[in-house]
mmCIF file with all atom_site columns, C-alpha atoms in Angstrom:
data_model
loop_
_atom_site.group_PDB
_atom_site.id
_atom_site.type_symbol
_atom_site.label_atom_id
_atom_site.label_alt_id
_atom_site.label_comp_id
_atom_site.label_asym_id
_atom_site.label_entity_id
_atom_site.label_seq_id
_atom_site.pdbx_PDB_ins_code
_atom_site.Cartn_x
_atom_site.Cartn_y
_atom_site.Cartn_z
_atom_site.occupancy
_atom_site.B_iso_or_equiv
_atom_site.pdbx_formal_charge
_atom_site.auth_seq_id
_atom_site.auth_comp_id
_atom_site.auth_asym_id
_atom_site.auth_atom_id
_atom_site.pdbx_PDB_model_num
ATOM 1   C CA . MET A 1 1   ? 10.283 51.901  17.954 1.00 65.00 ? 15  MET A CA 1
ATOM 2   C CA . LYS A 1 2   ? 10.167 48.683  20.419 1.00 68.00 ? 16  LYS A CA 1
ATOM 3   C CA . LYS A 1 3   ? 10.178 46.446  17.670 1.00 73.00 ? 17  LYS A CA 1
ATOM 4   C CA . ALA A 1 4   ? 13.527 48.125  16.036 1.00 75.00 ? 18  ALA A CA 1
ATOM 5   C CA . ILE A 1 5   ? 15.393 47.883  19.545 1.00 78.00 ? 19  ILE A CA 1
ATOM 6   C CA . PHE A 1 6   ? 14.172 44.135  20.149 1.00 74.00 ? 20  PHE A CA 1
ATOM 7   C CA . LYS A 1 7   ? 15.456 43.048  16.318 1.00 77.00 ? 21  LYS A CA 1
ATOM 8   C CA . ASN A 1 8   ? 18.614 44.979  17.300 1.00 76.00 ? 22  ASN A CA 1
ATOM 9   C CA . ILE A 1 9   ? 19.291 43.093  20.453 1.00 80.00 ? 23  ILE A CA 1
ATOM 10  C CA . ILE A 1 10  ? 18.534 39.993  18.672 1.00 80.00 ? 24  ILE A CA 1
ATOM 11  C CA . LEU A 1 11  ? 20.657 40.425  16.026 1.00 75.00 ? 25  LEU A CA 1
ATOM 12  C CA . PHE A 1 12  ? 23.565 41.385  18.287 1.00 73.00 ? 26  PHE A CA 1
ATOM 13  C CA . LEU A 1 13  ? 22.949 38.349  20.463 1.00 74.00 ? 27  LEU A CA 1
ATOM 14  C CA . GLY A 1 14  ? 22.953 36.039  17.141 1.00 71.00 ? 28  GLY A CA 1
ATOM 15  C CA . ILE A 1 15  ? 26.162 37.819  16.161 1.00 77.00 ? 29  ILE A CA 1
ATOM 16  C CA . VAL A 1 16  ? 27.831 36.892  19.787 1.00 66.00 ? 30  VAL A CA 1
ATOM 17  C CA . ALA A 1 17  ? 26.663 33.382  19.637 1.00 69.00 ? 31  ALA A CA 1
ATOM 18  C CA . THR A 1 18  ? 28.012 32.864  16.348 1.00 71.00 ? 32  THR A CA 1
ATOM 19  C CA . GLY A 1 19  ? 31.452 34.345  17.395 1.00 63.00 ? 33  GLY A CA 1
ATOM 20  C CA . LEU A 1 20  ? 31.916 32.153  20.348 1.00 61.00 ? 34  LEU A CA 1
ATOM 21  C CA . PHE A 1 21  ? 30.766 29.124  18.533 1.00 62.00 ? 35  PHE A CA 1
ATOM 22  C CA . PHE A 1 22  ? 33.834 29.590  16.220 1.00 62.00 ? 36  PHE A CA 1
ATOM 23  C CA . ASN A 1 23  ? 36.131 30.597  18.852 1.00 59.00 ? 37  ASN A CA 1
ATOM 24  C CA . SER A 1 24  ? 35.427 27.361  21.066 1.00 53.00 ? 38  SER A CA 1
ATOM 25  C CA . CYS A 1 25  ? 36.726 25.223  18.149 1.00 52.00 ? 39  CYS A CA 1
ATOM 26  C CA . ASP A 1 26  ? 40.412 24.826  18.972 1.00 52.00 ? 40  ASP A CA 1
ATOM 27  C CA . SER A 1 27  ? 42.812 22.318  18.149 1.00 53.00 ? 41  SER A CA 1
ATOM 28  C CA . ASP A 1 28  ? 44.448 20.510  20.731 1.00 52.00 ? 42  ASP A CA 1
ATOM 29  C CA . ASP A 1 29  ? 47.385 18.920  18.638 1.00 50.00 ? 43  ASP A CA 1
ATOM 30  C CA . ASP A 1 30  ? 49.755 20.245  21.078 1.00 48.00 ? 44  ASP A CA 1
ATOM 31  C CA . ASN A 1 31  ? 48.698 18.317  23.900 1.00 48.00 ? 45  ASN A CA 1
ATOM 32  C CA . LYS A 1 32  ? 48.114 15.009  22.310 1.00 47.00 ? 46  LYS A CA 1
ATOM 33  C CA . GLU A 1 33  ? 51.577 13.632  22.715 1.00 46.00 ? 47  GLU A CA 1
ATOM 34  C CA . PHE A 1 34  ? 51.580 14.778  26.358 1.00 43.00 ? 48  PHE A CA 1
ATOM 35  C CA . ALA A 1 35  ? 48.568 12.811  26.910 1.00 45.00 ? 49  ALA A CA 1
ATOM 36  C CA . PHE A 1 36  ? 50.408 9.555   25.637 1.00 46.00 ? 50  PHE A CA 1
ATOM 37  C CA . SER A 1 37  ? 53.587 9.913   26.905 1.00 52.00 ? 51  SER A CA 1
ATOM 38  C CA . ASN A 1 38  ? 53.465 7.835   30.138 1.00 64.00 ? 52  ASN A CA 1
ATOM 39  C CA . VAL A 1 39  ? 50.696 5.157   28.957 1.00 75.00 ? 53  VAL A CA 1
ATOM 40  C CA . LYS A 1 40  ? 51.059 2.171   31.345 1.00 84.00 ? 54  LYS A CA 1
ATOM 41  C CA . ILE A 1 41  ? 48.900 -0.994  31.939 1.00 89.00 ? 55  ILE A CA 1
ATOM 42  C CA . THR A 1 42  ? 50.129 -2.310  35.529 1.00 91.00 ? 56  THR A CA 1
ATOM 43  C CA . LYS A 1 43  ? 47.023 -4.469  36.210 1.00 91.00 ? 57  LYS A CA 1
ATOM 44  C CA . VAL A 1 44  ? 44.164 -5.996  34.524 1.00 91.00 ? 58  VAL A CA 1
ATOM 45  C CA . PHE A 1 45  ? 41.146 -7.235  36.424 1.00 91.00 ? 59  PHE A CA 1
ATOM 46  C CA . LEU A 1 46  ? 37.788 -9.225  36.057 1.00 90.00 ? 60  LEU A CA 1
ATOM 47  C CA . GLU A 1 47  ? 35.072 -6.662  36.489 1.00 81.00 ? 61  GLU A CA 1
ATOM 48  C CA . LYS A 1 48  ? 32.369 -8.276  38.268 1.00 73.00 ? 62  LYS A CA 1
ATOM 49  C CA . ALA A 1 49  ? 29.552 -5.788  37.468 1.00 62.00 ? 63  ALA A CA 1
ATOM 50  C CA . ASP A 1 50  ? 26.592 -7.966  37.858 1.00 67.00 ? 64  ASP A CA 1
ATOM 51  C CA . ASP A 1 51  ? 27.620 -9.481  41.177 1.00 67.00 ? 65  ASP A CA 1
ATOM 52  C CA . ALA A 1 52  ? 28.519 -6.976  43.935 1.00 67.00 ? 66  ALA A CA 1
ATOM 53  C CA . SER A 1 53  ? 29.219 -9.502  46.506 1.00 69.00 ? 67  SER A CA 1
ATOM 54  C CA . LYS A 1 54  ? 32.056 -10.676 44.453 1.00 72.00 ? 68  LYS A CA 1
ATOM 55  C CA . PRO A 1 55  ? 35.213 -8.564  44.522 1.00 75.00 ? 69  PRO A CA 1
ATOM 56  C CA . ASP A 1 56  ? 37.418 -7.734  41.110 1.00 79.00 ? 70  ASP A CA 1
ATOM 57  C CA . ARG A 1 57  ? 40.151 -10.070 40.779 1.00 85.00 ? 71  ARG A CA 1
ATOM 58  C CA . GLU A 1 58  ? 43.420 -9.449  38.978 1.00 86.00 ? 72  GLU A CA 1
ATOM 59  C CA . VAL A 1 59  ? 43.541 -11.893 36.028 1.00 85.00 ? 73  VAL A CA 1
ATOM 60  C CA . THR A 1 60  ? 46.105 -12.843 33.451 1.00 84.00 ? 74  THR A CA 1
ATOM 61  C CA . PHE A 1 61  ? 43.617 -13.932 30.631 1.00 84.00 ? 75  PHE A CA 1
ATOM 62  C CA . ALA A 1 62  ? 39.937 -13.071 29.925 1.00 85.00 ? 76  ALA A CA 1
ATOM 63  C CA . ARG A 1 63  ? 37.411 -14.791 27.898 1.00 87.00 ? 77  ARG A CA 1
ATOM 64  C CA . GLN A 1 64  ? 35.355 -13.719 24.990 1.00 89.00 ? 78  GLN A CA 1
ATOM 65  C CA . GLY A 1 65  ? 32.438 -11.295 26.098 1.00 89.00 ? 79  GLY A CA 1
ATOM 66  C CA . GLN A 1 66  ? 34.260 -10.498 29.758 1.00 90.00 ? 80  GLN A CA 1
ATOM 67  C CA . LEU A 1 67  ? 34.399 -7.027  31.321 1.00 91.00 ? 81  LEU A CA 1
ATOM 68  C CA . ILE A 1 68  ? 37.561 -6.158  32.075 1.00 92.00 ? 82  ILE A CA 1
ATOM 69  C CA . ARG A 1 69  ? 39.235 -3.081  33.940 1.00 92.00 ? 83  ARG A CA 1
ATOM 70  C CA . LEU A 1 70  ? 42.424 -1.988  32.930 1.00 92.00 ? 84  LEU A CA 1
ATOM 71  C CA . GLU A 1 71  ? 44.380 0.078   35.538 1.00 93.00 ? 85  GLU A CA 1
ATOM 72  C CA . GLY A 1 72  ? 47.335 1.986   34.997 1.00 90.00 ? 86  GLY A CA 1
ATOM 73  C CA . GLU A 1 73  ? 47.950 5.486   33.975 1.00 87.00 ? 87  GLU A CA 1
ATOM 74  C CA . GLY A 1 74  ? 47.702 7.783   30.885 1.00 84.00 ? 88  GLY A CA 1
ATOM 75  C CA . PHE A 1 75  ? 44.251 6.516   29.469 1.00 86.00 ? 89  PHE A CA 1
ATOM 76  C CA . SER A 1 76  ? 42.800 9.795   29.196 1.00 82.00 ? 90  SER A CA 1
ATOM 77  C CA . GLY A 1 77  ? 42.152 10.118  25.403 1.00 81.00 ? 91  GLY A CA 1
ATOM 78  C CA . VAL A 1 78  ? 42.453 6.736   24.266 1.00 87.00 ? 92  VAL A CA 1
ATOM 79  C CA . LYS A 1 79  ? 40.514 5.984   21.052 1.00 88.00 ? 93  LYS A CA 1
ATOM 80  C CA . LYS A 1 80  ? 40.882 2.163   20.585 1.00 90.00 ? 94  LYS A CA 1
ATOM 81  C CA . VAL A 1 81  ? 41.776 -1.155  22.304 1.00 91.00 ? 95  VAL A CA 1
ATOM 82  C CA . TYR A 1 82  ? 42.663 -4.090  20.805 1.00 92.00 ? 96  TYR A CA 1
ATOM 83  C CA . VAL A 1 83  ? 42.818 -7.611  22.612 1.00 91.00 ? 97  VAL A CA 1
ATOM 84  C CA . ASN A 1 84  ? 44.735 -10.042 20.650 1.00 90.00 ? 98  ASN A CA 1
ATOM 85  C CA . GLY A 1 85  ? 44.549 -7.884  17.794 1.00 90.00 ? 99  GLY A CA 1
ATOM 86  C CA . TYR A 1 86  ? 40.891 -7.303  17.642 1.00 91.00 ? 100 TYR A CA 1
ATOM 87  C CA . SER A 1 87  ? 39.148 -4.236  18.566 1.00 92.00 ? 101 SER A CA 1
ATOM 88  C CA . CYS A 1 88  ? 37.268 -4.439  21.811 1.00 92.00 ? 102 CYS A CA 1
ATOM 89  C CA . TYR A 1 89  ? 34.256 -1.706  23.036 1.00 92.00 ? 103 TYR A CA 1
ATOM 90  C CA . PHE A 1 90  ? 34.704 0.687   25.799 1.00 92.00 ? 104 PHE A CA 1
ATOM 91  C CA . ASN A 1 91  ? 32.819 3.234   26.726 1.00 90.00 ? 105 ASN A CA 1
ATOM 92  C CA . PRO A 1 92  ? 34.725 6.748   27.128 1.00 89.00 ? 106 PRO A CA 1
ATOM 93  C CA . VAL A 1 93  ? 32.529 7.461   29.927 1.00 90.00 ? 107 VAL A CA 1
ATOM 94  C CA . PHE A 1 94  ? 34.099 4.702   32.250 1.00 89.00 ? 108 PHE A CA 1
ATOM 95  C CA . VAL A 1 95  ? 37.613 6.072   31.195 1.00 90.00 ? 109 VAL A CA 1
ATOM 96  C CA . THR A 1 96  ? 39.870 7.771   33.550 1.00 90.00 ? 110 THR A CA 1
ATOM 97  C CA . ASN A 1 97  ? 43.419 8.724   33.473 1.00 88.00 ? 111 ASN A CA 1
ATOM 98  C CA . THR A 1 98  ? 44.252 5.639   35.813 1.00 91.00 ? 112 THR A CA 1
ATOM 99  C CA . SER A 1 99  ? 41.518 2.946   34.714 1.00 92.00 ? 113 SER A CA 1
ATOM 100 C CA . MET A 1 100 ? 39.226 1.888   31.972 1.00 92.00 ? 114 MET A CA 1
ATOM 101 C CA . LEU A 1 101 ? 36.709 -0.713  31.402 1.00 92.00 ? 115 LEU A CA 1
ATOM 102 C CA . VAL A 1 102 ? 36.793 -2.775  28.328 1.00 93.00 ? 116 VAL A CA 1
ATOM 103 C CA . ARG A 1 103 ? 34.513 -5.461  27.109 1.00 93.00 ? 117 ARG A CA 1
ATOM 104 C CA . VAL A 1 104 ? 36.226 -8.243  25.515 1.00 92.00 ? 118 VAL A CA 1
ATOM 105 C CA . ASN A 1 105 ? 34.651 -8.862  21.948 1.00 90.00 ? 119 ASN A CA 1
ATOM 106 C CA . LYS A 1 106 ? 33.042 -11.954 21.176 1.00 92.00 ? 120 LYS A CA 1
ATOM 107 C CA . ASP A 1 107 ? 34.620 -12.424 18.096 1.00 90.00 ? 121 ASP A CA 1
ATOM 108 C CA . THR A 1 108 ? 38.146 -12.008 19.503 1.00 89.00 ? 122 THR A CA 1
ATOM 109 C CA . PRO A 1 109 ? 40.347 -14.775 18.264 1.00 87.00 ? 123 PRO A CA 1
ATOM 110 C CA . VAL A 1 110 ? 41.947 -17.072 20.801 1.00 81.00 ? 124 VAL A CA 1
ATOM 111 C CA . PHE A 1 111 ? 43.447 -19.850 19.154 1.00 81.00 ? 125 PHE A CA 1
ATOM 112 C CA . ASP A 1 112 ? 43.822 -18.417 16.116 1.00 84.00 ? 126 ASP A CA 1
ATOM 113 C CA . ALA A 1 113 ? 45.458 -14.982 17.022 1.00 83.00 ? 127 ALA A CA 1
ATOM 114 C CA . PRO A 1 114 ? 48.616 -14.396 15.130 1.00 87.00 ? 128 PRO A CA 1
ATOM 115 C CA . ASP A 1 115 ? 51.841 -15.072 17.260 1.00 86.00 ? 129 ASP A CA 1
ATOM 116 C CA . ASP A 1 116 ? 52.904 -11.034 17.423 1.00 88.00 ? 130 ASP A CA 1
ATOM 117 C CA . VAL A 1 117 ? 49.511 -10.120 18.947 1.00 87.00 ? 131 VAL A CA 1
ATOM 118 C CA . ARG A 1 118 ? 48.496 -13.395 21.022 1.00 86.00 ? 132 ARG A CA 1
ATOM 119 C CA . ASN A 1 119 ? 47.972 -12.375 24.862 1.00 87.00 ? 133 ASN A CA 1
ATOM 120 C CA . THR A 1 120 ? 48.380 -8.601  23.937 1.00 89.00 ? 134 THR A CA 1
ATOM 121 C CA . ILE A 1 121 ? 46.141 -5.662  24.895 1.00 89.00 ? 135 ILE A CA 1
ATOM 122 C CA . ARG A 1 122 ? 47.188 -2.649  22.610 1.00 88.00 ? 136 ARG A CA 1
ATOM 123 C CA . VAL A 1 123 ? 45.874 1.028   23.136 1.00 88.00 ? 137 VAL A CA 1
ATOM 124 C CA . THR A 1 124 ? 45.853 3.377   20.665 1.00 84.00 ? 138 THR A CA 1
ATOM 125 C CA . GLY A 1 125 ? 45.473 7.143   20.421 1.00 77.00 ? 139 GLY A CA 1
ATOM 126 C CA . ASP A 1 126 ? 46.286 9.807   17.830 1.00 62.00 ? 140 ASP A CA 1
ATOM 127 C CA . ASN A 1 127 ? 50.072 9.822   18.921 1.00 56.00 ? 141 ASN A CA 1
ATOM 128 C CA . VAL A 1 128 ? 50.794 6.257   20.346 1.00 56.00 ? 142 VAL A CA 1
ATOM 129 C CA . ASN A 1 129 ? 50.436 2.493   20.036 1.00 57.00 ? 143 ASN A CA 1
ATOM 130 C CA . PHE A 1 130 ? 51.057 0.942   23.019 1.00 58.00 ? 144 PHE A CA 1
ATOM 131 C CA . TYR A 1 131 ? 51.380 -2.709  23.883 1.00 58.00 ? 145 TYR A CA 1
ATOM 132 C CA . THR A 1 132 ? 51.250 -4.952  27.019 1.00 57.00 ? 146 THR A CA 1
#
């Protein structure tokens, strides 16, 4: 008798867990456009993560391999960042709505970048392409 009750409890908990699993999958299509409606990059800082004695400084250029911090608003939900048209790495853990850290790729073109993307940072997501 106890085994039958135990089996029924396990079966019931399994059904509840399965139902919760399928209910948790919800599409956020309604919020995607809102998340990118006000994307702005206001400043770019050179991040000195390896030397805490030197403060971050605002820059107008970055070299290959450097870590930069983008400051602005609307970065939540960013999928890709391009510098001079080349995809650069960023860790989504270090992205907030107002700032994000981006590592300029060592293969990013500097002199060979096409004129339409030279000296640009492009932030993309599901519903946006933003250039600065």
